Every structure is written in C-alpha cells, then in structure tokens.
Tab-separated table of C-alpha atoms in Angstrom:
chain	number	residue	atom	x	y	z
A	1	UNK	CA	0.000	0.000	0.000
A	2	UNK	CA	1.660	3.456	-1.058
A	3	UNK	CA	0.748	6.213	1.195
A	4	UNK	CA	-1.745	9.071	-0.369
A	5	UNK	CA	-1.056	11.838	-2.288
A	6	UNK	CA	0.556	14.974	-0.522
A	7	UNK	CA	-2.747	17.194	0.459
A	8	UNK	CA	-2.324	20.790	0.701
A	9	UNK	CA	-2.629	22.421	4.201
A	10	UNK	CA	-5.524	24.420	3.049
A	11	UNK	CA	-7.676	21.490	1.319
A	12	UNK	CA	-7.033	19.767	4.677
A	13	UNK	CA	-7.957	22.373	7.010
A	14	UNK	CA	-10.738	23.600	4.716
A	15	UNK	CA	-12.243	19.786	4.898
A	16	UNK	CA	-12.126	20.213	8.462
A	17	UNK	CA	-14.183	23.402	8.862
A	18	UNK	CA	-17.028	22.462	6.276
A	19	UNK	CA	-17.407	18.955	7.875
A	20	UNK	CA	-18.003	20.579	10.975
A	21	UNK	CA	-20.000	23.174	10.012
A	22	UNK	CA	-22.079	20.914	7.838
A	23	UNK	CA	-22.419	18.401	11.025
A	24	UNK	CA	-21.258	16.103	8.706
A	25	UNK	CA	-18.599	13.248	9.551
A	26	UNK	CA	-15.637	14.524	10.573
A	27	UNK	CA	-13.254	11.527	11.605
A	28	UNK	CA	-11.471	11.385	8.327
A	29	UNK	CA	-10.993	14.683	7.874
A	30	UNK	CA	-9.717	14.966	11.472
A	31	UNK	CA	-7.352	11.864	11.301
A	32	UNK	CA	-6.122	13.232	8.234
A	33	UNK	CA	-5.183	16.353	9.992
A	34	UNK	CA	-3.907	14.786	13.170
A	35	UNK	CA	-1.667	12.934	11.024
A	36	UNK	CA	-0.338	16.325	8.941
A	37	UNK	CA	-0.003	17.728	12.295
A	38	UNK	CA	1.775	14.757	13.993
A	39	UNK	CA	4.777	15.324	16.396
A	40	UNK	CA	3.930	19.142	15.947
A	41	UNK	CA	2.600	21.286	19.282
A	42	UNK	CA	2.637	25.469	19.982
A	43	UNK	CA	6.288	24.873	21.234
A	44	UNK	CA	7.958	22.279	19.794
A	45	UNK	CA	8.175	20.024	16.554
A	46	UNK	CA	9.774	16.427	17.169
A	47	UNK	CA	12.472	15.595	14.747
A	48	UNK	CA	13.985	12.016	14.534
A	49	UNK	CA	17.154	10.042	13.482
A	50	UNK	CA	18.613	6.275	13.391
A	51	UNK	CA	22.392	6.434	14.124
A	52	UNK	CA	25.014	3.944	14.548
A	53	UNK	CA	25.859	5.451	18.359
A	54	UNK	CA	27.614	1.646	18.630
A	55	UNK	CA	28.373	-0.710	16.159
A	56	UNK	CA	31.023	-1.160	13.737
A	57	UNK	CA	30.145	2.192	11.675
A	58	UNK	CA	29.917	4.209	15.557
A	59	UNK	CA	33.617	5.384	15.232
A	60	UNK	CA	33.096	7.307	11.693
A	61	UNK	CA	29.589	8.324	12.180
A	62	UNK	CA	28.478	8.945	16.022
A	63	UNK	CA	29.046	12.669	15.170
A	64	UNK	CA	26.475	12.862	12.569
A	65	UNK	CA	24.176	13.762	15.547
A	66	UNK	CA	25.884	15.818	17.902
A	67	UNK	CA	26.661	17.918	15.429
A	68	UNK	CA	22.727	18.135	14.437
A	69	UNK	CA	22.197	18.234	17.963
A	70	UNK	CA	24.377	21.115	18.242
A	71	UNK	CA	23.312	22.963	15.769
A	72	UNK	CA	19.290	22.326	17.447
A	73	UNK	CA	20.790	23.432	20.337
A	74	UNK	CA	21.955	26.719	18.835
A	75	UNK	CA	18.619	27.529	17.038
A	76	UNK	CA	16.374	26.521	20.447
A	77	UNK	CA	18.855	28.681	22.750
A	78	UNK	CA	17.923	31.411	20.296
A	79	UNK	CA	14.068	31.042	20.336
A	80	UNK	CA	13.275	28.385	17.940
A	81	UNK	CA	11.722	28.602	15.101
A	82	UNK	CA	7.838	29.858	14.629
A	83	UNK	CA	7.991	29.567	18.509
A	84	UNK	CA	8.972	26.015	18.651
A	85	UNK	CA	11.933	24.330	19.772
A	86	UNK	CA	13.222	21.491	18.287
A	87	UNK	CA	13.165	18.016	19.912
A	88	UNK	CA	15.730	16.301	17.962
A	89	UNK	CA	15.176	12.089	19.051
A	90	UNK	CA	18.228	9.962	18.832
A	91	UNK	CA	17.458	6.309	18.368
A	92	UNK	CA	20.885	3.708	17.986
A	93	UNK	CA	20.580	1.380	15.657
A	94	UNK	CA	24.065	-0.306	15.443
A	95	UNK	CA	24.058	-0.283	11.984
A	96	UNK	CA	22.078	-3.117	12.054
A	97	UNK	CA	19.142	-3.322	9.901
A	98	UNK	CA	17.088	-5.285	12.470
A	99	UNK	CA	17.675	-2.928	14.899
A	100	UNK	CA	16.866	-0.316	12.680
A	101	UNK	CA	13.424	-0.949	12.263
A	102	UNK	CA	12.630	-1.124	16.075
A	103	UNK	CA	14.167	2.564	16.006
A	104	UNK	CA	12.129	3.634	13.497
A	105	UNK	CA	9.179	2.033	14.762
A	106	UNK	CA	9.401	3.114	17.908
A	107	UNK	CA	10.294	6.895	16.654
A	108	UNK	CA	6.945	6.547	14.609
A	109	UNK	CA	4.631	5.308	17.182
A	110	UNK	CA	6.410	6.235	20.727
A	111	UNK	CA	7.577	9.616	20.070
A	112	UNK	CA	5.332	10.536	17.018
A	113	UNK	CA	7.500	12.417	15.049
A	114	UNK	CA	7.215	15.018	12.991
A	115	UNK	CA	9.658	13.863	10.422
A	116	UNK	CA	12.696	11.892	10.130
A	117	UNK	CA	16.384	13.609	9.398
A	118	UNK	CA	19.266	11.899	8.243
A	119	UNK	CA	18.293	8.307	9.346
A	120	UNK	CA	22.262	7.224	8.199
A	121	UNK	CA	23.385	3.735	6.361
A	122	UNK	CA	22.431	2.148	3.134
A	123	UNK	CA	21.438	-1.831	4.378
A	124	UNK	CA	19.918	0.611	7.705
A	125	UNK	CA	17.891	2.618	5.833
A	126	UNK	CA	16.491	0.504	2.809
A	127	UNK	CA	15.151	-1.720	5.538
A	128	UNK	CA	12.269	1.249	7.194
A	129	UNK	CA	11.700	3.148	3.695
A	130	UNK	CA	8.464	1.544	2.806
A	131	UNK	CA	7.585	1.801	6.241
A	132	UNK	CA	8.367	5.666	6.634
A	133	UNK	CA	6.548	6.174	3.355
A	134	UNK	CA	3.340	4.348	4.127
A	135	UNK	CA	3.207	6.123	7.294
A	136	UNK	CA	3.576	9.479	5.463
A	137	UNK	CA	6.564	10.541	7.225
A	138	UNK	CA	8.818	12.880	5.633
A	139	UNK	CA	11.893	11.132	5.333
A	140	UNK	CA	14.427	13.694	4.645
A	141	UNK	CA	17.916	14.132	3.832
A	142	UNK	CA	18.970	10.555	4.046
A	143	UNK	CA	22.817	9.770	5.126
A	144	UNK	CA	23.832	7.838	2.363
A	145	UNK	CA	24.593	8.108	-1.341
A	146	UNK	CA	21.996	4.667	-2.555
A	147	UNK	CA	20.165	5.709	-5.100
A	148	UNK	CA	17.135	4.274	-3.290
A	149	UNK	CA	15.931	7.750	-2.199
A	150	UNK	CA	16.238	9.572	-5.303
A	151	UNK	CA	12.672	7.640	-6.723
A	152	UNK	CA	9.693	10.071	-6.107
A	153	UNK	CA	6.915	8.044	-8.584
A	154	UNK	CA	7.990	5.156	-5.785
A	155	UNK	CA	9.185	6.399	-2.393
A	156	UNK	CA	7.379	10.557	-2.269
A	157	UNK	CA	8.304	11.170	1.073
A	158	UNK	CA	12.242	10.571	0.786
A	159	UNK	CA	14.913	12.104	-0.370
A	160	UNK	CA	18.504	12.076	-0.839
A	161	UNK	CA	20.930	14.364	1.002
A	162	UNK	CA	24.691	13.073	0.157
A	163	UNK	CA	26.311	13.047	-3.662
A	164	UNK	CA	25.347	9.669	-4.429
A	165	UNK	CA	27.855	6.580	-5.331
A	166	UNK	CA	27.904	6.849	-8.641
A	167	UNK	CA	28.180	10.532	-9.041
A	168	UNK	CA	31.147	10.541	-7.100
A	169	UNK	CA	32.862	7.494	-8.331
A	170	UNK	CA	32.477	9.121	-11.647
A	171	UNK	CA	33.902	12.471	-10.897
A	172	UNK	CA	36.658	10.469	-9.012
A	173	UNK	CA	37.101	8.101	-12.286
A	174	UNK	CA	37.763	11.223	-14.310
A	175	UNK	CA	39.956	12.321	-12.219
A	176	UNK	CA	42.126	9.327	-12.272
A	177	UNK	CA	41.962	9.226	-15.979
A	178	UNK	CA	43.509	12.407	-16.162
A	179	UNK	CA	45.864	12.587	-13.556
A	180	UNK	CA	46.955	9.289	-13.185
A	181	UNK	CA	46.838	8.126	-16.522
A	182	UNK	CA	47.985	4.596	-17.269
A	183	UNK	CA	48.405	3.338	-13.887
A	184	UNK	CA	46.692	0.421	-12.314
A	185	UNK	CA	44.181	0.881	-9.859
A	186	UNK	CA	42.274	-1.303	-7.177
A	187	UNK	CA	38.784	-0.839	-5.918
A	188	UNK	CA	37.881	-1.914	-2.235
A	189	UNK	CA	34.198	-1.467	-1.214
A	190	UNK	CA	31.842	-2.114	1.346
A	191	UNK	CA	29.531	-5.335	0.090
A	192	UNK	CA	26.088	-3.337	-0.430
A	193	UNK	CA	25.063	-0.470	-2.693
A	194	UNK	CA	28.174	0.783	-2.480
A	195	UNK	CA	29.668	-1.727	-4.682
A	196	UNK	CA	27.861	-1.486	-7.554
A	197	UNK	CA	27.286	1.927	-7.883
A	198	UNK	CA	31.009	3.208	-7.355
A	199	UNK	CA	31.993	0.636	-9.983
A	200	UNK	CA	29.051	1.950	-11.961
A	201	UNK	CA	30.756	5.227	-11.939
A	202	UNK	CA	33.979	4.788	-12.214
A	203	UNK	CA	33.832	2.298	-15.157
A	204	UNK	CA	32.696	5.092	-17.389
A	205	UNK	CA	36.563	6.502	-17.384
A	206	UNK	CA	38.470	3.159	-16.245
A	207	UNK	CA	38.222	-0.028	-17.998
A	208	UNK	CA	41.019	-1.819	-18.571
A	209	UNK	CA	42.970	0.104	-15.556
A	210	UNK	CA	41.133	-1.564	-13.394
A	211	UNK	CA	42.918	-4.473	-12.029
A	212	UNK	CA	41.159	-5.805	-8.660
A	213	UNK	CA	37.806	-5.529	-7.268
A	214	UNK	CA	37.725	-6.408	-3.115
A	215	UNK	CA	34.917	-6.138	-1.283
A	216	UNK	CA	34.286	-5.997	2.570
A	217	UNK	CA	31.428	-7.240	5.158
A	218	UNK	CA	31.047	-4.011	7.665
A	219	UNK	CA	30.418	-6.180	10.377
A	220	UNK	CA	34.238	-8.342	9.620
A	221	UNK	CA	36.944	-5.929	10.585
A	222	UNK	CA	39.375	-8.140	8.811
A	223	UNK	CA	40.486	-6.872	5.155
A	224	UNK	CA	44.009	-8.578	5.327
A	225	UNK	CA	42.788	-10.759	2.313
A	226	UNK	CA	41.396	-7.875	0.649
A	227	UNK	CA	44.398	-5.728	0.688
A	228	UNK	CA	47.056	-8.667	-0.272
A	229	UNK	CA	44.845	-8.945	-3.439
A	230	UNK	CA	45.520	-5.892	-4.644
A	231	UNK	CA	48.966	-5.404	-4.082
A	232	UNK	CA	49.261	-8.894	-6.012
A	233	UNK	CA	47.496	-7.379	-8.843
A	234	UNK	CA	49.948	-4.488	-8.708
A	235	UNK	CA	47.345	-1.669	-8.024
A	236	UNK	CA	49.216	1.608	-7.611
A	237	UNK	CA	45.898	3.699	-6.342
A	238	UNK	CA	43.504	2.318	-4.300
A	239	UNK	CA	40.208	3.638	-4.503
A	240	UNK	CA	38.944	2.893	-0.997
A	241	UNK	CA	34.846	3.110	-1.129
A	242	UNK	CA	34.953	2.639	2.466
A	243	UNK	CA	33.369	3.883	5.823
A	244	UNK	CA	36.065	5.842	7.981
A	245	UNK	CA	37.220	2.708	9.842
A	246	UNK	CA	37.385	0.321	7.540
A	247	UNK	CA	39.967	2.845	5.024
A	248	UNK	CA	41.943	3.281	8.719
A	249	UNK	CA	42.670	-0.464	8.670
A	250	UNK	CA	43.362	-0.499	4.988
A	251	UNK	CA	45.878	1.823	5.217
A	252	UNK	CA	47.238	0.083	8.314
A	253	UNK	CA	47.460	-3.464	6.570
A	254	UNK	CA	48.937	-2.006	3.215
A	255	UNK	CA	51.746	-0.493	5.577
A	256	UNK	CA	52.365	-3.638	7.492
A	257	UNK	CA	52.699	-5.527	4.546
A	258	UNK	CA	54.632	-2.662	2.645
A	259	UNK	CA	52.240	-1.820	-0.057
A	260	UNK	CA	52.063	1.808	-0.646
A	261	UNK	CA	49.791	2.650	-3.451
A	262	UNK	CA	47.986	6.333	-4.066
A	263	UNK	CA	44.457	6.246	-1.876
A	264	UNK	CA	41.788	8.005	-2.804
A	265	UNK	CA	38.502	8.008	-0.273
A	266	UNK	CA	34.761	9.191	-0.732
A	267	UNK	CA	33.204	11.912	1.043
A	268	UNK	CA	31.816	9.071	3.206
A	269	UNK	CA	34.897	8.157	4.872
A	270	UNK	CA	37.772	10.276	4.128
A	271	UNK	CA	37.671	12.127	7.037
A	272	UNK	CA	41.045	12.688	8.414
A	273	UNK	CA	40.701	13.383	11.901
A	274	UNK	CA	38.401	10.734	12.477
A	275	UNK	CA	40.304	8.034	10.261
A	276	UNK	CA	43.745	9.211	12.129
A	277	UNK	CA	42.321	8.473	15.372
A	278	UNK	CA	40.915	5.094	14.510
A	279	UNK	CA	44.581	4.312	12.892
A	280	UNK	CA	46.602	5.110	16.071
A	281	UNK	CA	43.755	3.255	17.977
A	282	UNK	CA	44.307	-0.187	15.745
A	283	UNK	CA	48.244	0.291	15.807
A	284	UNK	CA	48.356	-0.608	19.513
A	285	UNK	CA	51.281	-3.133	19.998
A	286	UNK	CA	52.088	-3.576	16.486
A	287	UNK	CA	55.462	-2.653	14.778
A	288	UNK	CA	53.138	0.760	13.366
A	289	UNK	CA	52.709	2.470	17.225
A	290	UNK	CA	55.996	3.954	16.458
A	291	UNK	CA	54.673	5.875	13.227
A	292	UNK	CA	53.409	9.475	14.187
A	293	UNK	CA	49.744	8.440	12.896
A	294	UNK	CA	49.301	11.908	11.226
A	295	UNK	CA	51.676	9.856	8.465
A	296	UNK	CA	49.477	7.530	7.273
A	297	UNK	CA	46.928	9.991	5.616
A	298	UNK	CA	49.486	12.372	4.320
A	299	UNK	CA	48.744	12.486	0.552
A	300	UNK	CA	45.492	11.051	0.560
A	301	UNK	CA	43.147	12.505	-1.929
A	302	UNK	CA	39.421	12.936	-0.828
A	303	UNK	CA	36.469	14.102	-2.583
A	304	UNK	CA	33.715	16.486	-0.743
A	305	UNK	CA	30.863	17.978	-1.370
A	306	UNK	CA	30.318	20.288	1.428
A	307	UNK	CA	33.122	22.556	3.385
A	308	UNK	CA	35.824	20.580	5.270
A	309	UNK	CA	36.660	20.778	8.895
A	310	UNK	CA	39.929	21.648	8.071
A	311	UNK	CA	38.687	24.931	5.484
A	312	UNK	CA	39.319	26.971	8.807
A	313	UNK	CA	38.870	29.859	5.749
A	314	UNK	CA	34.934	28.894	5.189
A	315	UNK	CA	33.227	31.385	6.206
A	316	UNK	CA	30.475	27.914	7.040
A	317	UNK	CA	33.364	25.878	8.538
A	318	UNK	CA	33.961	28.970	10.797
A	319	UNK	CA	30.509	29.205	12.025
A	320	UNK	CA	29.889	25.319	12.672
A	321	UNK	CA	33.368	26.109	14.573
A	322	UNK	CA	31.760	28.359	16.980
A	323	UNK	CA	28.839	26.557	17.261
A	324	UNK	CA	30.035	23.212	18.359
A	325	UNK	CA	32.490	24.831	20.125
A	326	UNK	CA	29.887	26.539	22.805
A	327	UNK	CA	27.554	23.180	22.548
A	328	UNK	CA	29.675	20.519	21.762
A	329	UNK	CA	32.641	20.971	23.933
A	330	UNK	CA	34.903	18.085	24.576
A	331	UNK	CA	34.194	16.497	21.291
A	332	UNK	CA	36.700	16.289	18.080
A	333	UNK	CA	35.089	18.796	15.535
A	334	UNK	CA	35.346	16.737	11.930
A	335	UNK	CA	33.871	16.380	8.548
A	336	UNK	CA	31.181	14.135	10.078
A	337	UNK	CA	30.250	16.824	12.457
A	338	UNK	CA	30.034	19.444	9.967
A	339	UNK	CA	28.003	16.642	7.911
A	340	UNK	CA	25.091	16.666	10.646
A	341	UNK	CA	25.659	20.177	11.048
A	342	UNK	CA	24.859	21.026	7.511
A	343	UNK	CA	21.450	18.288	7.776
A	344	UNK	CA	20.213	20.298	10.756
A	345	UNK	CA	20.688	23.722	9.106
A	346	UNK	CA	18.776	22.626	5.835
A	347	UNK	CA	16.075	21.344	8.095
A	348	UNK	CA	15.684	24.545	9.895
A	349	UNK	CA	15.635	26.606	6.751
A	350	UNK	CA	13.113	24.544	5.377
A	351	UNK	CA	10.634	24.784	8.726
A	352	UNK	CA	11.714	28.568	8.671
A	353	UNK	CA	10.022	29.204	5.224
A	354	UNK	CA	7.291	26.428	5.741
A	355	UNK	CA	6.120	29.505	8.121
A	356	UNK	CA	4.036	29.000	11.304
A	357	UNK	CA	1.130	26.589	10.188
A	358	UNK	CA	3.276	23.677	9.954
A	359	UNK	CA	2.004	20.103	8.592
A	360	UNK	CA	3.749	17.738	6.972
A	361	UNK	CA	2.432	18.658	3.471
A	362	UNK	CA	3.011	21.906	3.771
A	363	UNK	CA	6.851	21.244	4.643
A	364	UNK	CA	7.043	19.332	1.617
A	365	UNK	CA	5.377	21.804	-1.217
A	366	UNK	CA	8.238	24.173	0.502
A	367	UNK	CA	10.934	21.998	0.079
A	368	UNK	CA	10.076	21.599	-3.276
A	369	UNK	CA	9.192	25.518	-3.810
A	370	UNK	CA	12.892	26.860	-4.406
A	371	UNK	CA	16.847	26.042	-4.935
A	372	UNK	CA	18.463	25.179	-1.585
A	373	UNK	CA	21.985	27.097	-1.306
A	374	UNK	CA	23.878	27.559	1.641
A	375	UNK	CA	26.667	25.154	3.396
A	376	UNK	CA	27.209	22.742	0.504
A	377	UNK	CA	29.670	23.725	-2.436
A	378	UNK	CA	27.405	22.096	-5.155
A	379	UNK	CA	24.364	22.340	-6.346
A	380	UNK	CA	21.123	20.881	-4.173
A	381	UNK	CA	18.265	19.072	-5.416
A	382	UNK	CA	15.179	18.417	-4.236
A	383	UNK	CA	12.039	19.025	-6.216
A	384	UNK	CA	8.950	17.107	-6.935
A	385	UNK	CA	10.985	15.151	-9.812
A	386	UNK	CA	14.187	15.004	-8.324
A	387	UNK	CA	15.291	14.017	-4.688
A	388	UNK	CA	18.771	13.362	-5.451
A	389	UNK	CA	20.092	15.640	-3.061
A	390	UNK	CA	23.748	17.131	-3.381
A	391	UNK	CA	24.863	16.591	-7.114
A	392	UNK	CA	28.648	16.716	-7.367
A	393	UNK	CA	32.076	16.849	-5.713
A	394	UNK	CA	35.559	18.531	-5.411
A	395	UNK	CA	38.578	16.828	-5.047
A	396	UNK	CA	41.403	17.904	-2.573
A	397	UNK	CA	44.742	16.356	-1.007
A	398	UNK	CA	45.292	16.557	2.269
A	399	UNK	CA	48.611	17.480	3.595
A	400	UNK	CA	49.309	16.666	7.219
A	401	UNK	CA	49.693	20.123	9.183
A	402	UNK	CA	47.703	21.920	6.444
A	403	UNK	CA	44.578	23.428	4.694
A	404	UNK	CA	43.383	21.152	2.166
A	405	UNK	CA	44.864	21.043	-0.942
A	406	UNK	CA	42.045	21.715	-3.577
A	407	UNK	CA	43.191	19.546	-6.868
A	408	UNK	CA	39.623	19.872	-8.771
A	409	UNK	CA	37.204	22.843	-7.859
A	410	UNK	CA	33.578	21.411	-7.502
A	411	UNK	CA	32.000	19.745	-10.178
A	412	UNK	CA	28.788	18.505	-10.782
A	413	UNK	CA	27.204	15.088	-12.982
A	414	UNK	CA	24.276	12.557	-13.626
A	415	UNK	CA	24.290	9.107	-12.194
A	416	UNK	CA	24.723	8.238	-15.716
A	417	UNK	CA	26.905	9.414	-18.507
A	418	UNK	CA	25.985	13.008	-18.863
A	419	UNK	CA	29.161	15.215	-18.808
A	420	UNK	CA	31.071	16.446	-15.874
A	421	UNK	CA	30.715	20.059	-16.085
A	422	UNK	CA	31.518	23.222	-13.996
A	423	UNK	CA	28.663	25.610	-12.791
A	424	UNK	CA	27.975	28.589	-11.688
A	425	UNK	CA	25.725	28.837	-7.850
A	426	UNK	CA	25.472	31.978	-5.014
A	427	UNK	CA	26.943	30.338	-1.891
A	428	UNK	CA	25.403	32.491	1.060
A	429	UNK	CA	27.062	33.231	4.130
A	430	UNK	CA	25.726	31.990	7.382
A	431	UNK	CA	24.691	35.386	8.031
A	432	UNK	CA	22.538	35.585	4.996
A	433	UNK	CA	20.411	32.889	5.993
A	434	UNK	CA	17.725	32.849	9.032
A	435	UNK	CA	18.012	30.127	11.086
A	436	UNK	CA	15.634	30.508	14.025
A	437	UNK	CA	13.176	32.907	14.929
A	438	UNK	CA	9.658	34.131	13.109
A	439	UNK	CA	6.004	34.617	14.140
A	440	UNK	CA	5.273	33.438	17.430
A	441	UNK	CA	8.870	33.530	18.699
C-alpha cells in the first residue's frame, strides 16, 4: 500500500471546517489532519534520526548527531523557530538493519514524530523506507549516497541528502583518468550499494585500468585478504569506497605488509581526523605504534561535497566552529560533524520558510518551492521530480599540518553518462540565511 497523495494544508484544514459546520462526519478529515499535524505542538516540533551510536560504523559516524544536535541546540537557545523548539530524538541502531526498524518504529509510534532527518546507512535505511513512506513521514535528507531515495513516482516522502555513489565514483574516475593516466588501480568497497554503484561510476573513465575488485562485510573488521589482493594485482591507487574505519585499517594493513599505493577516499569516509584516530587506535602493539599516525593519511586525496573541517577559511566551517564549540565541547570537531551540522541547518531553513502553520504537506510543497543554497559547495536538489540531493564533488589532497589542498574545484554530474561540467551557484554566508526565529517567537 503506497501512502496518499501529498494534500495541501488548506484542502485539509478547509475539509475540516465544512465537515463541521455541515455536522457532517468529521473523523477522516480529522485523522487526516492529526496525522499532517503529527509530532507538531505550539512549542515544539519532534524531529527524529537512526544512528550507529555503537556498532562497527559508531567510530566514523556517532558525530552525525551531535553535530545536528548542536546545531538544534543553537537555534532553540535562540528562540526556535515559529515559537517552537526542536526536539531532535536519537534512536541507535548499530548499523544493524534489524535494529533499525525497532528505532524507526518506535520513533513513529512512541515519540510521534514530525519527520525523520538523516536516518544514516544504506542496508539501515532501505530496511524502514516503505515503512516511513506508508506512514507518510517525511523522510528527509537521508545519510547515504543509494540511489534508493532519489525515486519520487515510488518512495514521495524521501529524499537524498549526500552526492550519491555513482556521481562521485564518476567524478573520481575522471579524475584518475587524467591525472593518473595509465596506472593500475584497485577498488575496495563495502559489500552493499556501495559496490555497484562506485563501480558503476567509475567504469565510465576506467576499464582496462582496473585491475582488482575487493569487497568488505562491515560487520568483519578483517580486510588482510582484501588488501594482499591488490597489491598482487599491482594496483598503484587504491580507490577505498569505504566507511572511515574500515579505510583506517586499509591503510594500516597495506603499511604492514609494505604496499604503498595512491588512496583516494569518498566523502563518506575520508575524514582525516576521524580516520587518524581510529589508525593510532588499531596500531596498539604492532610494529606501526611507532609511526606518528598523522603519516598515514598524508597524501590522501578525498572528494567532498560540502566545506571541510579543516577549510578553517569557510566562512560555514567557521561558524559550525563556533557553534560546536559553545555546545559541543569536549568532542573532536570533523567532517562528520560538519556533515550533521549542515542536515540540521537545511532542516531549519526549510521549517523557517514552511512559516508558522506547519504540517507535513506543507513542509514538503516548501521543500520543493525553491533552490536550496547555503553550506554545501554544489548544487542541491530536491524538487517534486528530483530528490537526489547534493549533485557533485571537489577533489582535494590533504597534507598533514595543512589546509586542504584543492586539486579539482567542484563539479557537478548525472548518475549516468551526462558530462562532468563546472557551474555557476550563489553560496550564502551563514549570516545571509535565518536560522531561528519568526512569528510566534
């Protein structure tokens, strides 16, 4: 059963008031608003997430959400939004899918929220999106590059927040082409979506460069196999499609075995100051304890979509800086905080110009109603036709002790082969956009 068509606030409140003042039944009409209205009071709106808080993904991703939590924290410390404060609702998952679905469940039914944000993981996800759609929950800015989300005619209710796999393999294909241009390379991804649709991508400019294909099981931390393979098949870059601690042991097992190829990460799990962490955590009493683990990642290139922790120079990065600074304290501020960061601040903008009568239809028809720009460096999509989300990358080096290195200014692509091509978008500053306040505040 697919859920019903989006009804406009109006139609729905105007079904309401002639029902009643017909004395005609009103229990559909006033379900129908109950549910627009669900999870939404005078002084709050309930948000909700599934996040790997433990589990083998925890150590790249458990910042996803206290940097939306920060951000929440920000905006409800500075009146909320229409009046409301936001009650952002954590459940763990584990990055299991089982597990998953309890969360979800009970986010739907125990804490009636308003709408889901960033529920994070491919296998996670894909196993509550029919659910989230038959209950008409808007089910926004998934954490994951699957194409799953981007189908509207199928799943209307979800959409896309990341530059999906194949976008970015592509871009990162290119790239290789170009700069590395007759040398071997080796492809090591995690054994779900991500598999086929970074080979998808990058087989469009490498073919016969191509030498090894390794796959992983997130829930095996064991890629000695894996990484063997390709030094056999003489890969000189590695193109690591992996989460953050699964490229840390990579690395870690090409060193101990003294392969030293060029690695190149996704936006998913190049991020340094989580992935050095993890490495000087997993070099513990082996020969590699002795290694400064800041030297592992030096020359590793990484594409990125939206501003790095590191781009102290962002006029973005800064704010998030100061932000998570005052309500995060304690905490390592990284890519994958700015990554939540970024989730909560589209998700404010969007209540901000829903206005004060909030359902979730209305929420919707304004997503839809206008070009998102703000913290990411590409464009955004998310219209009736299109929930793909962010829609390109740039590629960077980073250099140990430094600013990133920007090799490739942002570009933008299809999941398919349409061109890689340059474009031209207004990037606002944080001051430029309203974040919190409105009627009622």
């Amino acid at each position: 059963m697919r859920p019903l068509r989006l009804l406009a606030p109006a139609l729905a409140a105007a079904v309401l008031v002639t029902s009643c003042s017909e004395g005609g039944a009103t229990d559909g009409a006033a379900e129908e608003l109950a549910a627009q209205t669900r999870g939404v009071t005078d002084d709050a709106v309930v948000i909700g997430t599934h996040q790997p808080l433990t589990g083998p993904a925890s150590p790249g991703f458990r910042d996803v959400s206290t940097g939306a939590r920060a951000v929440f924290n920000y905006i409800n410390d500075n009146g909320g939004i229409h009046g409301r404060r936001i009650e952002y609702q954590v459940q763990d998952d584990a990055f299991d899918p089982s597990r998953t679905l309890e969360a979800t469940r009970a986010l739907i039914e125990d804490e009636e929220i308003f709408a889901m944000l960033g529920g994070l993981g491919t296998p996670t996800h894909e196993a509550v999106l029919e659910e989230l759609n038959e209950a008409g929950v808007p089910d926004l800015f998934v954490s994951s590059g699957a194409l799953a989300w981007d189908q509207p005619d199928v799943y209307p209710y979800s959409y896309g927040f990341q530059v999906d796999y194949s976008r970015e393999a592509k871009i990162q294909g290119r790239f290789i082409a170009e700069n590395f241009p007759g040398q071997r390379v080796g492809l090591l991804y995690q054994n779900d979506d991500v598999g086929p649709s970074s080979q998808a991508g990058l087989e469009q400019y490498l073919t016969d460069e191509i030498v090894t294909w390794e796959s992983y099981d997130p829930g095996v931390p064991e890629l000695a196999g894996q990484i063997a393979e390709m030094k056999a098949g003489g890969a000189e870059v590695a193109v690591c499609h992996c989460i953050p601690a699964f490229l840390g042991l990579a690395i870690l097992e090409a060193t101990a075995i003294g392969y030293d190829p060029q690695w190149i990460a996704p936006s998913f799990g190049g991020d340094v100051e989580i992935v050095t962490a993890l490495i000087e955590e997993y070099a513990q009493g082996t020969p590699a304890e002795d290694v400064p683990p800041e030297e592992f990642l030096d020359g590793l290139i990484i594409t990125a979509f939206l501003p790095m922790a590191a781009q102290r120079e962002d006029p973005w990065t800064a704010f998030f800086l100061e932000v998570h600074e005052e309500y995060n304290a304690g905490t390592p501020f990284t890519d994958t905080t700015v990554y939540g960061m970024v989730q909560a601040v589209l998700m404010a903008r969007v209540l901000m110009e829903t206005g004060p009568d909030l359902t979730r239809s209305s929420l919707i028809e304004t997503l839809h109603s206008r070009e998102w720009t703000g913290p990411g460096l590409v464009p955004f999509a998310a219209t009736e036709s299109d929930h793909s989300g962010y829609g390109g990358v740039m590629v960077v080096r980073h250099n140990a002790g430094e600013e990133p290195e920007i090799l490739q200014e942002p570009m933008v692509t299809d999941s398919d082969g349409g061109e890689i091509l340059p474009f031209e978008m207004e990037r606002p500053a944080p001051d430029e956009v309203a974040l919190f306040g409105g009627a009622g505040s």
